[in-house]
Every structure is written in structure tokens, then in C-alpha cells.
mmCIF file of C-alpha atoms in Angstrom:
data_model
loop_
_atom_site.group_PDB
_atom_site.id
_atom_site.type_symbol
_atom_site.label_atom_id
_atom_site.label_comp_id
_atom_site.label_asym_id
_atom_site.label_seq_id
_atom_site.Cartn_x
_atom_site.Cartn_y
_atom_site.Cartn_z
ATOM 1 C CA MET P 1118 118.289 119.007 126.365
ATOM 2 C CA ALA P 1119 118.142 117.915 129.968
ATOM 3 C CA ASP P 1120 114.851 116.086 129.618
ATOM 4 C CA ARG P 1121 116.003 113.809 126.766
ATOM 5 C CA LYS P 1122 116.128 110.169 127.807
ATOM 6 C CA ARG P 1123 119.232 108.160 127.063
ATOM 7 C CA TYR P 1124 119.174 104.484 126.146
ATOM 8 C CA LEU P 1125 122.031 102.009 125.651
ATOM 9 C CA LEU P 1126 122.009 99.209 123.072
ATOM 10 C CA TYR P 1127 124.295 96.362 124.147
ATOM 11 C CA VAL P 1128 125.871 94.146 121.457
ATOM 12 C CA SER P 1129 127.520 90.812 122.168
ATOM 13 C CA LEU P 1130 126.822 89.101 118.813
ATOM 14 C CA PRO P 1131 126.304 90.492 115.282
ATOM 15 C CA TYR P 1132 122.618 89.560 115.113
ATOM 16 C CA ALA P 1133 121.938 92.262 117.722
ATOM 17 C CA TYR P 1134 122.187 95.076 115.163
ATOM 18 C CA SER P 1135 119.095 94.117 113.162
ATOM 19 C CA ILE P 1136 117.129 93.540 116.376
ATOM 20 C CA MET P 1137 117.960 96.896 117.967
ATOM 21 C CA ARG P 1138 118.071 99.290 115.005
ATOM 22 C CA PRO P 1139 114.244 99.512 114.886
ATOM 23 C CA LEU P 1140 114.393 100.383 118.588
ATOM 24 C CA GLN P 1141 116.987 103.088 117.914
ATOM 25 C CA GLU P 1142 114.704 104.509 115.239
ATOM 26 C CA GLU P 1143 111.787 104.696 117.682
ATOM 27 C CA ILE P 1144 113.991 106.272 120.376
ATOM 28 C CA ARG P 1145 115.066 108.993 117.971
ATOM 29 C CA LYS P 1146 111.507 109.477 116.756
ATOM 30 C CA ARG P 1147 110.586 110.338 120.358
ATOM 31 C CA GLY P 1148 113.347 112.932 120.522
ATOM 32 C CA ASP P 1149 115.566 110.841 122.796
ATOM 33 C CA ASP P 1150 119.114 109.512 122.458
ATOM 34 C CA ALA P 1151 120.535 106.048 121.787
ATOM 35 C CA ALA P 1152 124.131 104.846 122.032
ATOM 36 C CA TRP P 1153 125.780 101.471 121.486
ATOM 37 C CA PHE P 1154 128.222 99.441 123.564
ATOM 38 C CA ILE P 1155 129.893 96.612 121.630
ATOM 39 C CA GLU P 1156 131.828 93.764 123.225
ATOM 40 C CA ASP P 1157 135.445 93.598 122.068
ATOM 41 C CA GLU P 1158 135.008 90.226 120.319
ATOM 42 C CA CYS P 1159 132.050 91.460 118.271
ATOM 43 C CA PRO P 1160 132.525 93.315 114.965
ATOM 44 C CA ASP P 1161 131.673 97.004 114.907
ATOM 45 C CA LEU P 1162 128.955 97.307 112.243
ATOM 46 C CA LEU P 1163 127.755 100.765 113.178
ATOM 47 C CA VAL P 1164 126.982 103.215 110.397
ATOM 48 C CA GLU P 1165 127.328 106.962 110.112
ATOM 49 C CA GLY P 1166 125.295 108.775 112.746
ATOM 50 C CA GLU P 1167 125.290 105.897 115.245
ATOM 51 C CA VAL P 1168 127.080 106.567 118.535
ATOM 52 C CA ARG P 1169 129.444 104.086 120.181
ATOM 53 C CA LEU P 1170 130.526 104.238 123.820
ATOM 54 C CA ARG P 1171 133.865 102.507 124.255
ATOM 55 C CA THR P 1172 134.636 102.630 127.975
ATOM 56 C CA PHE P 1173 132.843 101.889 131.223
ATOM 57 C CA ALA P 1174 133.458 105.486 132.258
ATOM 58 C CA GLU P 1175 131.628 106.698 129.136
ATOM 59 C CA VAL P 1176 128.685 104.448 129.950
ATOM 60 C CA ALA P 1177 128.583 105.728 133.534
ATOM 61 C CA GLY P 1178 128.697 109.316 132.294
ATOM 62 C CA TYR P 1179 126.026 108.646 129.697
ATOM 63 C CA ALA P 1180 123.775 107.301 132.504
ATOM 64 C CA PRO P 1181 121.185 105.467 130.394
ATOM 65 C CA VAL P 1182 117.721 104.982 131.846
ATOM 66 C CA ALA P 1183 117.670 101.510 130.267
ATOM 67 C CA VAL P 1184 120.044 99.032 128.638
ATOM 68 C CA PHE P 1185 118.726 96.615 125.994
ATOM 69 C CA ALA P 1186 120.221 93.250 125.034
ATOM 70 C CA PRO P 1187 118.984 90.454 122.740
ATOM 71 C CA GLY P 1188 121.475 87.976 124.198
ATOM 72 C CA ASN P 1189 121.586 85.867 127.357
ATOM 73 C CA HIS P 1190 123.567 88.307 129.498
ATOM 74 C CA ILE P 1191 123.953 91.995 130.222
ATOM 75 C CA PRO P 1192 126.490 93.829 132.421
ATOM 76 C CA ASP P 1193 124.899 94.232 135.836
ATOM 77 C CA PHE P 1194 127.321 97.085 136.571
ATOM 78 C CA PHE P 1195 125.882 99.302 133.830
ATOM 79 C CA PRO P 1196 123.347 101.886 135.074
ATOM 80 C CA GLY P 1197 119.725 101.651 133.996
ATOM 81 C CA VAL P 1198 116.902 99.136 133.782
ATOM 82 C CA LYS P 1199 118.075 95.902 132.133
ATOM 83 C CA VAL P 1200 115.758 94.826 129.290
ATOM 84 C CA SER P 1201 115.762 91.453 127.491
ATOM 85 C CA LEU P 1202 114.606 91.677 123.866
ATOM 86 C CA SER P 1203 115.182 88.018 122.901
ATOM 87 C CA HIS P 1204 117.403 86.958 119.992
ATOM 88 C CA GLY P 1205 114.665 85.042 118.183
ATOM 89 C CA TYR P 1206 111.546 82.936 118.576
ATOM 90 C CA ALA P 1207 111.014 79.860 120.715
ATOM 91 C CA ILE P 1208 111.897 77.343 118.035
ATOM 92 C CA ASN P 1209 113.098 73.930 119.173
ATOM 93 C CA LYS P 1210 116.273 72.335 117.916
ATOM 94 C CA ARG P 1211 117.309 68.737 118.363
ATOM 95 C CA GLY P 1212 118.830 68.204 121.795
ATOM 96 C CA GLN P 1213 116.987 71.183 123.252
ATOM 97 C CA THR P 1214 113.776 71.491 125.219
ATOM 98 C CA ARG P 1215 111.329 74.359 125.018
ATOM 99 C CA ASP P 1216 112.568 75.383 128.463
ATOM 100 C CA ASP P 1217 115.948 76.364 126.960
ATOM 101 C CA HIS P 1218 114.337 79.505 125.548
ATOM 102 C CA PHE P 1219 112.917 80.343 128.966
ATOM 103 C CA THR P 1220 116.014 80.015 131.117
ATOM 104 C CA VAL P 1221 116.122 82.979 133.508
ATOM 105 C CA ARG P 1222 119.629 83.700 134.747
ATOM 106 C CA GLY P 1223 118.930 86.736 136.901
ATOM 107 C CA TRP P 1224 120.360 89.456 134.651
ATOM 108 C CA PHE P 1225 117.212 91.300 133.576
ATOM 109 C CA ASP P 1226 114.526 93.528 135.121
ATOM 110 C CA ILE P 1227 112.208 93.286 132.103
ATOM 111 C CA TYR P 1228 111.466 90.483 129.656
ATOM 112 C CA CYS P 1229 109.747 91.587 126.443
ATOM 113 C CA THR P 1230 107.714 88.737 124.976
ATOM 114 C CA GLN P 1231 106.261 88.188 121.531
ATOM 115 C CA GLY P 1232 102.985 86.312 121.717
ATOM 116 C CA GLU P 1233 101.384 82.998 122.533
ATOM 117 C CA SER P 1234 104.627 81.078 122.071
ATOM 118 C CA THR P 1235 106.440 83.038 124.805
ATOM 119 C CA THR P 1236 104.159 85.188 126.967
ATOM 120 C CA PRO P 1237 102.374 82.472 129.021
ATOM 121 C CA GLN P 1238 105.667 80.772 129.922
ATOM 122 C CA PHE P 1239 107.331 84.024 130.999
ATOM 123 C CA ARG P 1240 104.209 85.099 132.917
ATOM 124 C CA GLU P 1241 104.454 81.883 134.920
ATOM 125 C CA LEU P 1242 108.153 82.495 135.593
ATOM 126 C CA GLU P 1243 107.328 86.062 136.630
ATOM 127 C CA ARG P 1244 104.771 84.738 139.117
ATOM 128 C CA LYS P 1245 107.183 82.157 140.548
ATOM 129 C CA LEU P 1246 110.425 84.149 140.670
ATOM 130 C CA ARG P 1247 109.091 87.685 141.262
ATOM 131 C CA PHE P 1248 112.274 89.623 140.530
ATOM 132 C CA PHE P 1249 111.366 90.853 137.028
ATOM 133 C CA ARG P 1250 108.338 92.034 135.052
ATOM 134 C CA VAL P 1251 107.025 90.684 131.768
ATOM 135 C CA TYR P 1252 105.537 92.843 129.021
ATOM 136 C CA GLU P 1253 104.111 91.479 125.785
ATOM 137 C CA THR P 1254 105.470 93.906 123.213
ATOM 138 C CA GLY P 1255 106.248 91.857 120.130
ATOM 139 C CA TRP P 1256 109.790 91.536 118.802
ATOM 140 C CA THR P 1257 111.505 94.769 117.763
ATOM 141 C CA LYS P 1258 112.900 93.176 114.602
ATOM 142 C CA ALA P 1259 109.333 92.451 113.495
ATOM 143 C CA ASP P 1260 108.897 96.198 112.913
ATOM 144 C CA THR P 1261 111.287 95.793 109.987
ATOM 145 C CA LEU P 1262 109.905 92.479 108.776
ATOM 146 C CA PHE P 1263 106.311 93.740 108.628
ATOM 147 C CA ALA P 1264 107.090 97.217 107.295
ATOM 148 C CA PRO P 1265 105.725 97.943 103.801
ATOM 149 C CA HIS P 1266 108.274 96.948 101.183
ATOM 150 C CA PRO P 1267 108.158 97.296 97.412
ATOM 151 C CA ARG P 1268 107.553 94.056 95.618
ATOM 152 C CA ILE P 1269 110.711 92.836 93.911
ATOM 153 C CA ALA P 1270 110.181 91.303 90.479
ATOM 154 C CA ASN P 1271 112.818 88.641 89.835
ATOM 155 C CA GLU P 1272 113.636 87.505 86.319
ATOM 156 C CA ARG P 1273 113.968 83.997 87.735
ATOM 157 C CA LYS P 1274 112.694 82.545 90.973
ATOM 158 C CA THR P 1275 115.174 83.213 93.769
ATOM 159 C CA VAL P 1276 116.147 80.744 96.484
ATOM 160 C CA LEU P 1277 117.583 82.051 99.759
ATOM 161 C CA TYR P 1278 119.752 79.394 101.388
ATOM 162 C CA SER P 1279 120.400 79.883 105.079
ATOM 163 C CA SER P 1280 121.596 77.541 107.807
ATOM 164 C CA THR P 1281 121.990 77.265 111.547
ATOM 165 C CA PHE P 1282 125.440 77.346 113.127
ATOM 166 C CA THR P 1283 124.742 74.242 115.254
ATOM 167 C CA ARG P 1284 127.232 71.624 114.091
ATOM 168 C CA SER P 1285 124.853 68.675 114.422
ATOM 169 C CA LEU P 1286 122.065 70.460 112.532
ATOM 170 C CA THR P 1287 123.699 72.497 109.798
ATOM 171 C CA SER P 1288 122.998 71.226 106.299
ATOM 172 C CA THR P 1289 125.858 73.149 104.694
ATOM 173 C CA PRO P 1290 128.380 70.280 104.293
ATOM 174 C CA ILE P 1291 125.740 67.747 103.252
ATOM 175 C CA LEU P 1292 123.994 69.900 100.653
ATOM 176 C CA ALA P 1293 126.995 71.643 99.110
ATOM 177 C CA ASP P 1294 127.285 69.318 96.093
ATOM 178 C CA GLU P 1295 123.544 69.264 95.412
ATOM 179 C CA ILE P 1296 123.265 73.033 95.740
ATOM 180 C CA GLU P 1297 126.175 73.546 93.356
ATOM 181 C CA ARG P 1298 124.474 71.227 90.868
ATOM 182 C CA MET P 1299 121.248 73.254 91.116
ATOM 183 C CA VAL P 1300 123.115 76.554 90.805
ATOM 184 C CA ALA P 1301 124.971 75.279 87.735
ATOM 185 C CA SER P 1302 121.688 74.306 86.075
ATOM 186 C CA GLY P 1303 120.758 77.998 85.984
ATOM 187 C CA ARG P 1304 117.124 77.309 86.822
ATOM 188 C CA TYR P 1305 117.018 79.614 89.847
ATOM 189 C CA ASP P 1306 118.926 82.547 91.260
ATOM 190 C CA TRP P 1307 120.533 81.815 94.630
ATOM 191 C CA ILE P 1308 121.480 83.856 97.692
ATOM 192 C CA PHE P 1309 123.713 82.377 100.404
ATOM 193 C CA MET P 1310 123.179 84.005 103.806
ATOM 194 C CA PHE P 1311 124.222 82.150 106.948
ATOM 195 C CA HIS P 1312 123.809 82.524 110.698
ATOM 196 C CA PRO P 1313 126.271 85.059 112.217
ATOM 197 C CA LYS P 1314 127.625 82.329 114.491
ATOM 198 C CA LEU P 1315 128.403 80.000 111.587
ATOM 199 C CA THR P 1316 132.112 80.792 111.336
ATOM 200 C CA ASP P 1317 133.611 77.578 109.933
ATOM 201 C CA GLU P 1318 135.803 78.973 107.158
ATOM 202 C CA SER P 1319 135.867 75.654 105.266
ATOM 203 C CA ILE P 1320 132.081 75.863 104.902
ATOM 204 C CA LEU P 1321 131.944 79.569 104.142
ATOM 205 C CA SER P 1322 134.704 79.338 101.540
ATOM 206 C CA ARG P 1323 132.887 76.487 99.767
ATOM 207 C CA TYR P 1324 129.776 78.590 99.228
ATOM 208 C CA ARG P 1325 131.800 81.705 98.477
ATOM 209 C CA SER P 1326 133.557 79.775 95.686
ATOM 210 C CA ILE P 1327 130.228 78.643 94.212
ATOM 211 C CA ALA P 1328 129.051 82.254 94.053
ATOM 212 C CA GLU P 1329 132.327 83.317 92.437
ATOM 213 C CA ARG P 1330 131.948 80.736 89.671
ATOM 214 C CA TYR P 1331 128.272 81.184 88.818
ATOM 215 C CA PRO P 1332 126.593 84.507 87.950
ATOM 216 C CA ASN P 1333 123.219 83.387 89.347
ATOM 217 C CA ALA P 1334 124.555 82.995 92.918
ATOM 218 C CA LEU P 1335 125.203 85.750 95.457
ATOM 219 C CA TYR P 1336 127.256 85.162 98.616
ATOM 220 C CA LEU P 1337 126.411 87.377 101.618
ATOM 221 C CA GLY P 1338 128.350 85.396 104.233
ATOM 222 C CA ASN P 1339 127.390 85.002 107.875
ATOM 223 C CA THR P 1340 125.201 88.055 108.248
ATOM 224 C CA PHE P 1341 121.574 89.211 108.075
ATOM 225 C CA ASP P 1342 120.305 91.128 105.075
ATOM 226 C CA GLY P 1343 116.647 92.167 105.104
ATOM 227 C CA GLU P 1344 116.740 93.011 101.404
ATOM 228 C CA ALA P 1345 117.690 89.401 100.631
ATOM 229 C CA MET P 1346 114.694 88.196 102.626
ATOM 230 C CA HIS P 1347 112.357 90.352 100.545
ATOM 231 C CA ARG P 1348 114.027 89.460 97.264
ATOM 232 C CA ALA P 1349 113.786 85.676 97.693
ATOM 233 C CA ASP P 1350 110.719 83.678 96.638
ATOM 234 C CA VAL P 1351 111.494 80.638 98.783
ATOM 235 C CA MET P 1352 113.935 79.699 101.541
ATOM 236 C CA LEU P 1353 115.993 76.532 101.874
ATOM 237 C CA CYS P 1354 117.143 75.970 105.451
ATOM 238 C CA ASP P 1355 117.528 73.331 108.165
ATOM 239 C CA SER P 1356 116.679 74.306 111.780
ATOM 240 C CA SER P 1357 116.954 78.014 112.550
ATOM 241 C CA SER P 1358 114.698 80.767 113.878
ATOM 242 C CA ILE P 1359 115.249 82.681 110.622
ATOM 243 C CA ILE P 1360 112.720 80.251 109.129
ATOM 244 C CA THR P 1361 109.983 81.950 111.129
ATOM 245 C CA GLU P 1362 111.196 85.409 110.141
ATOM 246 C CA PHE P 1363 111.101 84.458 106.458
ATOM 247 C CA MET P 1364 107.592 83.041 106.764
ATOM 248 C CA PHE P 1365 106.429 86.395 108.205
ATOM 249 C CA LEU P 1366 106.785 87.613 104.618
ATOM 250 C CA ASP P 1367 104.132 85.049 103.603
ATOM 251 C CA LYS P 1368 106.688 82.900 101.808
ATOM 252 C CA PRO P 1369 107.258 79.112 101.906
ATOM 253 C CA VAL P 1370 110.259 77.298 103.371
ATOM 254 C CA VAL P 1371 111.859 73.981 102.428
ATOM 255 C CA THR P 1372 113.905 72.410 105.224
ATOM 256 C CA PHE P 1373 116.507 69.677 105.244
ATOM 257 C CA ARG P 1374 116.175 67.314 108.216
ATOM 258 C CA ASN P 1375 114.423 69.888 110.384
ATOM 259 C CA SER P 1376 114.459 69.002 114.078
ATOM 260 C CA GLN P 1377 110.726 69.733 114.458
ATOM 261 C CA PRO P 1378 109.069 69.215 111.051
ATOM 262 C CA ASP P 1379 105.410 70.171 110.814
ATOM 263 C CA ARG P 1380 102.699 71.196 108.358
ATOM 264 C CA HIS P 1381 104.093 74.722 107.860
ATOM 265 C CA LEU P 1382 107.296 73.299 106.333
ATOM 266 C CA ILE P 1383 108.190 71.082 103.395
ATOM 267 C CA ASP P 1384 110.839 68.932 105.035
ATOM 268 C CA VAL P 1385 113.061 66.483 103.168
ATOM 269 C CA ARG P 1386 115.643 63.960 104.358
ATOM 270 C CA ARG P 1387 117.735 63.353 101.218
ATOM 271 C CA PRO P 1388 119.703 65.882 99.138
ATOM 272 C CA GLU P 1389 118.110 64.639 95.905
ATOM 273 C CA ASP P 1390 114.671 65.547 97.273
ATOM 274 C CA VAL P 1391 115.516 69.241 97.710
ATOM 275 C CA GLU P 1392 114.846 70.398 94.146
ATOM 276 C CA PRO P 1393 111.391 68.730 93.859
ATOM 277 C CA ALA P 1394 110.524 70.264 97.240
ATOM 278 C CA LEU P 1395 111.525 73.720 96.013
ATOM 279 C CA GLU P 1396 109.344 73.223 92.925
ATOM 280 C CA ARG P 1397 106.385 72.343 95.132
ATOM 281 C CA ALA P 1398 106.993 75.250 97.521
ATOM 282 C CA LEU P 1399 107.084 77.748 94.674
ATOM 283 C CA GLN P 1400 103.581 76.632 93.702
ATOM 284 C CA ARG P 1401 102.471 77.954 97.129
ATOM 285 C CA PRO P 1402 99.958 75.137 97.880
ATOM 286 C CA GLU P 1403 96.933 76.501 99.729
ATOM 287 C CA GLU P 1404 97.211 74.028 102.620
ATOM 288 C CA LEU P 1405 100.886 74.829 103.126
ATOM 289 C CA MET P 1406 100.403 78.607 103.132
ATOM 290 C CA LYS P 1407 97.458 78.320 105.522
ATOM 291 C CA ALA P 1408 99.705 76.393 107.933
ATOM 292 C CA VAL P 1409 102.464 79.008 107.484
ATOM 293 C CA ARG P 1410 100.101 81.830 108.480
ATOM 294 C CA ALA P 1411 98.787 79.985 111.536
ATOM 295 C CA PHE P 1412 102.318 79.165 112.691
ATOM 296 C CA THR P 1413 103.620 82.705 112.344
ATOM 297 C CA MET P 1414 100.604 84.193 114.103
ATOM 298 C CA PHE P 1415 101.278 81.878 117.060
ATOM 299 C CA HIS P 1416 104.771 83.338 117.362
ATOM 300 C CA GLU P 1417 104.180 86.966 116.423
ATOM 301 C CA PRO P 1418 100.689 88.489 116.378
ATOM 302 C CA HIS P 1419 102.053 92.061 116.576
ATOM 303 C CA ARG P 1420 102.201 93.245 112.968
ATOM 304 C CA ASP P 1421 101.539 96.965 113.347
ATOM 305 C CA CYS P 1422 105.257 97.955 113.328
ATOM 306 C CA ARG P 1423 104.903 99.295 116.882
ATOM 307 C CA CYS P 1424 106.828 96.615 118.799
ATOM 308 C CA SER P 1425 109.697 99.009 119.516
ATOM 309 C CA ALA P 1426 107.215 101.615 120.730
ATOM 310 C CA ARG P 1427 105.703 99.087 123.133
ATOM 311 C CA VAL P 1428 109.182 98.190 124.433
ATOM 312 C CA LEU P 1429 109.858 101.844 125.297
ATOM 313 C CA ASP P 1430 106.401 102.136 126.864
ATOM 314 C CA ALA P 1431 107.253 99.085 128.997
ATOM 315 C CA VAL P 1432 110.431 100.806 130.198
ATOM 316 C CA ASP P 1433 108.426 103.914 131.070
ATOM 317 C CA ASP P 1434 105.980 101.794 133.054
ATOM 318 C CA PHE P 1435 108.817 100.063 134.914
ATOM 319 C CA LEU P 1436 110.481 103.393 135.724
ATOM 320 C CA LEU P 1437 107.174 104.701 137.053
ATOM 321 C CA ARG P 1438 106.536 101.650 139.238
ATOM 322 C CA GLY P 1439 110.144 101.066 140.249
ATOM 323 C CA HIS P 1440 111.082 97.849 142.034
ATOM 324 C CA LYS P 1441 108.056 98.007 144.316
ATOM 325 C CA GLY P 1442 106.653 94.497 144.768
ATOM 326 C CA LEU P 1443 109.725 92.830 143.241
ATOM 327 C CA LYS P 1444 112.210 90.656 145.061
ATOM 328 C CA ARG P 1445 115.925 91.321 144.803
ATOM 329 C CA LYS P 1446 117.521 89.639 141.805
ATOM 330 C CA PRO P 1447 119.710 86.625 142.661
ATOM 331 C CA LEU P 1448 123.324 87.575 143.379
ATOM 332 C CA ASN P 1449 124.719 85.335 140.628
ATOM 333 C CA LEU P 1450 128.180 85.952 142.022
ATOM 334 C CA VAL P 1451 129.973 83.415 139.843
ATOM 335 C CA ARG P 1452 128.386 84.680 136.618
ATOM 336 C CA ARG P 1453 128.946 88.314 137.583
ATOM 337 C CA ILE P 1454 132.607 87.742 138.352
ATOM 338 C CA LYS P 1455 133.083 85.807 135.093
ATOM 339 C CA LEU P 1456 131.527 88.660 133.109
ATOM 340 C CA ARG P 1457 133.703 91.221 134.904
ATOM 341 C CA ARG P 1458 136.806 89.173 134.124
ATOM 342 C CA LYS P 1459 135.789 88.812 130.474
ATOM 343 C CA MET P 1460 135.134 92.541 130.060
ATOM 344 C CA GLY P 1461 138.060 93.750 132.140
ATOM 345 C CA TYR P 1462 135.922 95.386 134.816
ATOM 346 C CA PRO P 1463 137.134 95.395 138.468
ATOM 347 C CA LEU P 1464 136.008 92.034 139.864
ATOM 348 C CA PHE P 1465 134.400 93.254 143.069
ATOM 349 C CA LYS P 1466 133.276 96.747 142.105
ATOM 350 C CA ASP P 1467 129.487 97.179 142.272
ATOM 351 C CA LEU P 1468 129.206 93.432 142.794
ATOM 352 C CA PHE P 1469 126.203 93.724 145.067
ATOM 353 C CA ARG P 1470 124.349 96.372 143.058
ATOM 354 C CA ARG P 1471 120.696 95.499 142.585
#
């Protein structure tokens, strides 16, 4: 039908799928169309019924009204309003400042924010820079995290071990021996699920081998699995935004040498302290769980499973208002040319498009 809106979901890293599938669901619910464009270096994880556009000509012919990306860049030469969804929450890591999450590079027309941890900062940037609009929508992935889910009854308590990809922060090489000892004891079931950007095969193969040797360990690799999040009773991690996502399920987290330890975490510094910390976390101390709930509400107050709906409403509002009152986005010539070279697009074609 001629009046169906078309939207494009842009993938540069594997974590984008779980962020944008709730959005695709909402688009389809409204009777509109969604298609995906996946960068060559990124694995194609589309499932039956999902549409992939493979060429720039197909994108131009598809003519989306908006293009969504949870990464730091988006092709300026694609048609449609450019929408930033964010790849996670504003969680500090060692060596970073809070401003790292709020770096504006001039790619986007819309920034969709999540709550108190992001909206005020982006509102201030909107006021200063004046070439984009900010809408507080909540994070699209939260629609999945807060959706009703049947309670899973585990025979034994289940530990989900995840880790950041950052070399200086990942606990994977340090904790491997201690985790194998705990797995071998048979006290808990274990799930290994790592950040999509953790690609060190020596690390991945170590944990894969543990899972192959012990029946109470499951290896999922460097991916995201929502079912694993729901199945686990407690998470063991280091410094990663998945900590916040897990706590949305009202579950405790033990961290190893977290870069910003606080009351909502049980943080330990030595491998031998991990198991006692897990024991304590599984008791769900009242003070700890109260801190968990306050922390997660600060990051994501939108728990009605309508974040994706608000994102599409924001696009509608932007389309209605147009660019009136906005300055032209910075030219970003160097970044635009680099992206064109990377994607094989003519270097100077559409270079000065708004």
C-alpha cells in the first residue's frame, strides 16, 4: 500500500539485533514496513521473515522515512531521518568519562534518551548545538527486558557469567581457573555469555572447553540471549552495561574489580572472594536489592514496554516539524569520506547532503 511507511534498521555490530527487533515489531504492529542493512563485516543474524537490503541502490529505492542505528555512526547518504537509539546505558568504565557517552559527532537528527542518566545531558547538548532534537523515549531493548516472562524454576541456582570486551577490564583470563573450580564443584549451573565484541579466541575457547567438560555449564559465546538472562538467578560480571540490563529483572550482580563499584553491586577484588559473594547475592539482602531498584530506575524509568512506540512517535513528530529551527549539521567531511571509503560508496557523491 502506498501509505505504508518504510523504516531501515542499520547494523554495524551484532548487539544491534536485540536493540532493534522490538522496534521492528512495533513498526509491523502499525502496519508499516521494516528492512535491515548490515555492514559487510557484521554477521547476518536475520531470521525468516526479516528483509535485508544489500545494495545502496536498494536502499535508495526503498526510500525509508527514517534510519535507526544503535552505534556511533550512520551513513549520511542514506535517505530518511537519522535516529540514534544508543547501544546501552551511560555506565562508566575505567579510563572513560561520563562525557564519552554523550559525544555528538554530527551524524544524527534525533537522539532517543532513556531517563535521568541521559536526558538532561542530551537536552543541554541540544540547546548548545541546535542541529538535532532530543526525545525521551526509553530504550527499545527495554521493551523486551520488561515484557512479562514465565518464571523459570531451576533445579540448582544458575550463575550467568558475562564480561566486557575491554582488554584492561575483562575478568575472563583472571577468573578462568576459579570459575572452572566452581563449575567442577557442581554447586551451581553456569551460563557463559560474553560481549559481542569480545573476540579473543584464546579466551572464548577456554570457556567453551569448560562447558564441554562439565554438564552444568552452557557456553553461548559472544552473543546476547534474553532467555539466559531470565533463566539466571545471579550474574557474575566485571564492567559492562549488561549489568544494568540484568538488574532490570530485579536480580543481583556480583562484579570483579568493577570500575565504578557502588551499593547496587557486590564487588570483589580477589578471585577467591567470588564464591562467597555469589552466596551473599543469592540471599538477596534487602539493602542490596533496594539499591538495585534505585539504580535501575535512574537509568530506565520507562517500564511499560512502549519505548519502541515512543521512538516511532518521535520520528512522526520530527517529520511533521521538519528541520525548522535547526541549524545545518556539521559537514564532518573527513568522517563522511572515511565512511564512504569503508562502505565502497562514491567518495564525493551526496557529500554535502543535509
